[in-house]
Short mmCIF file of C-alpha atoms in Angstrom, two decimals:
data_model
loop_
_atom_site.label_atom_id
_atom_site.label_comp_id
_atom_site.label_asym_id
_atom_site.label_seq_id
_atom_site.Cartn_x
_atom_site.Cartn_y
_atom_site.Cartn_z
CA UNK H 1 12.08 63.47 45.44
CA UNK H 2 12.45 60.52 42.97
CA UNK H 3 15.75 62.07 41.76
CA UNK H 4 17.25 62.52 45.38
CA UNK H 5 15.97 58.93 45.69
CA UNK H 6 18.56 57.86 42.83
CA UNK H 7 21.45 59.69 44.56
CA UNK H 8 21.08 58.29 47.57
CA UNK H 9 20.40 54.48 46.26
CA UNK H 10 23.52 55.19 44.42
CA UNK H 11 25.45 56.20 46.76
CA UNK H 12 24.39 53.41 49.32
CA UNK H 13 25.01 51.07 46.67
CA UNK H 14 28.90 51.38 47.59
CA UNK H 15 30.28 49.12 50.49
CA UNK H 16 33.15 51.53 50.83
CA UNK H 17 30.40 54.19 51.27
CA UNK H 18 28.07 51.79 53.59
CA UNK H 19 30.79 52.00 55.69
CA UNK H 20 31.98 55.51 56.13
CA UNK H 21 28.48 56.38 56.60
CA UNK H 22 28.14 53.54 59.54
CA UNK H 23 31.30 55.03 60.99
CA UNK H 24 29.51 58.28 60.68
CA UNK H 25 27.00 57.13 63.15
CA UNK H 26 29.38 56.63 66.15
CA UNK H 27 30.57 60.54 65.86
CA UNK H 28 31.41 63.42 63.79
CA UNK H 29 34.51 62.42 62.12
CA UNK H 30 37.48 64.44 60.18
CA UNK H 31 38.43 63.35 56.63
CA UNK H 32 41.79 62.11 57.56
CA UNK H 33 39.92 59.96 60.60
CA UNK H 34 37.33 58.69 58.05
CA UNK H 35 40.48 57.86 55.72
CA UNK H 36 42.40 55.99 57.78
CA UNK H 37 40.82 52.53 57.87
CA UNK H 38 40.52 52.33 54.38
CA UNK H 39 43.45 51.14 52.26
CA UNK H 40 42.95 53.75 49.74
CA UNK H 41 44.62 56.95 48.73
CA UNK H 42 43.07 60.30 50.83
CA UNK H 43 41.82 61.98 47.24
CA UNK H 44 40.03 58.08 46.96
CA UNK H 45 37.97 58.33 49.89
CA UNK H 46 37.20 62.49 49.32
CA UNK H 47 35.24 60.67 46.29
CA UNK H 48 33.46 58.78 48.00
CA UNK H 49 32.66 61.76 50.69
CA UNK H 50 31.68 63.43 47.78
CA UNK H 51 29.41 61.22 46.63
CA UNK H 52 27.47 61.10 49.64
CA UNK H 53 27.44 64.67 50.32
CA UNK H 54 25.93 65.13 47.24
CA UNK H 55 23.40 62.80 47.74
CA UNK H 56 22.66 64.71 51.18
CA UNK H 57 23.49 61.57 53.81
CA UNK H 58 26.72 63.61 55.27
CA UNK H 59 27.40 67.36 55.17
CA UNK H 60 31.10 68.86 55.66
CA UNK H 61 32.20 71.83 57.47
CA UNK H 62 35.84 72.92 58.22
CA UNK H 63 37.13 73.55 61.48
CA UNK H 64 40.28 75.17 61.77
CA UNK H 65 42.43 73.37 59.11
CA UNK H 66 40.84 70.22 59.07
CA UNK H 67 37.49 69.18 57.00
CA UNK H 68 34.86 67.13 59.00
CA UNK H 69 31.93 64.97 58.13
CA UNK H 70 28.56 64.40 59.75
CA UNK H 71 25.97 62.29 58.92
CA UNK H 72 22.75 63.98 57.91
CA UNK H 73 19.92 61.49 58.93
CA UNK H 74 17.35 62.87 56.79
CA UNK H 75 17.86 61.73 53.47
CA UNK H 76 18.06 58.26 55.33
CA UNK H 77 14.90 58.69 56.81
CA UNK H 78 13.16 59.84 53.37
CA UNK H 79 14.78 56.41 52.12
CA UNK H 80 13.50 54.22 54.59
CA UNK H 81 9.81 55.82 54.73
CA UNK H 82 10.10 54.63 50.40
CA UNK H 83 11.37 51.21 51.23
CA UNK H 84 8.43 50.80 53.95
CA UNK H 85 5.94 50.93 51.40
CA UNK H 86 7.27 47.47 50.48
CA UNK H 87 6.90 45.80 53.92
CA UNK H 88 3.24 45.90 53.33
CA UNK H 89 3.71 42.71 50.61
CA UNK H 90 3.38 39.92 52.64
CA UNK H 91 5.70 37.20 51.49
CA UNK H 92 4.76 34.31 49.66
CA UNK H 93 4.61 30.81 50.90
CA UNK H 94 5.46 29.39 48.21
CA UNK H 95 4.78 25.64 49.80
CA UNK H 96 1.40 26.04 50.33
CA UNK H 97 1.35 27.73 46.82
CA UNK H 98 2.30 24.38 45.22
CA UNK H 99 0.00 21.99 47.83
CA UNK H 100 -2.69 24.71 46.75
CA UNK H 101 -1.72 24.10 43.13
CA UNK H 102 -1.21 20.10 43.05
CA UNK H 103 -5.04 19.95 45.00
CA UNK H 104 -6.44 22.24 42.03
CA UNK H 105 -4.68 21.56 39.32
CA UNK H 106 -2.79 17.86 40.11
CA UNK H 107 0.75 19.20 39.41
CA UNK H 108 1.84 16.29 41.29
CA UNK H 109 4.69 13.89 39.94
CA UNK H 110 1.38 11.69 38.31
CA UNK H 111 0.96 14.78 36.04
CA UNK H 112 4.37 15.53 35.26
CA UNK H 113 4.75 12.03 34.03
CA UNK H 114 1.80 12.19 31.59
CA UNK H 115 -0.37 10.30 33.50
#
């Protein structure tokens, strides 16, 4: 799992690829459809579909003569249920850190100053 964890990190790490695969959500799409808002070459953009095929967030089937993409959801959802795991750190006030710290400890401007 940790290795189809890198692939899809990877391949999220791309805004190019963000965005196909937001596009992705709307609708199946063909390749020339996906292509066409992006103001890069055809075999540019059947990299990036590669990438994310390969990391398993869209599979490709052709129909008739054209090649269409579809977003598979599940290597998403095995992303998201990782990153959860992380929403269980609360986050850190870090102002009542430093009251907590200046009441313990005086890091107040008096001790800063030497004195």
């Amino acid at each position: 799992m940790a290795r189809d964890l890198d692939l899809v990190f990877a391949a999220l790490a791309d805004p190019t690829r963000r965005r196909i695969l937001a596009m992705l959500l709307e609708d199946d799409m063909a390749v020339t459809d996906v292509a066409a808002p992006f103001e890069m070459s055809l075999a540019a953009v059947s990299k990036h579909l590669a990438i994310l095929a390969g990391a398993g967030l869209i599979s490709q089937d052709k129909r008739g003569r054209l090649k269409w993409c579809q977003l598979e959801p599940d290597a998403l959802r095995e992303a998201a249920i990782w990153m959860q795991g992380f929403g269980q750190i609360e986050p850190i006030n870090l102002d009542a850190f430093e009251r907590f710290l200046e009441a313990e400890f005086g890091t107040g401007e008096d001790a800063r100053q030497g004195g």
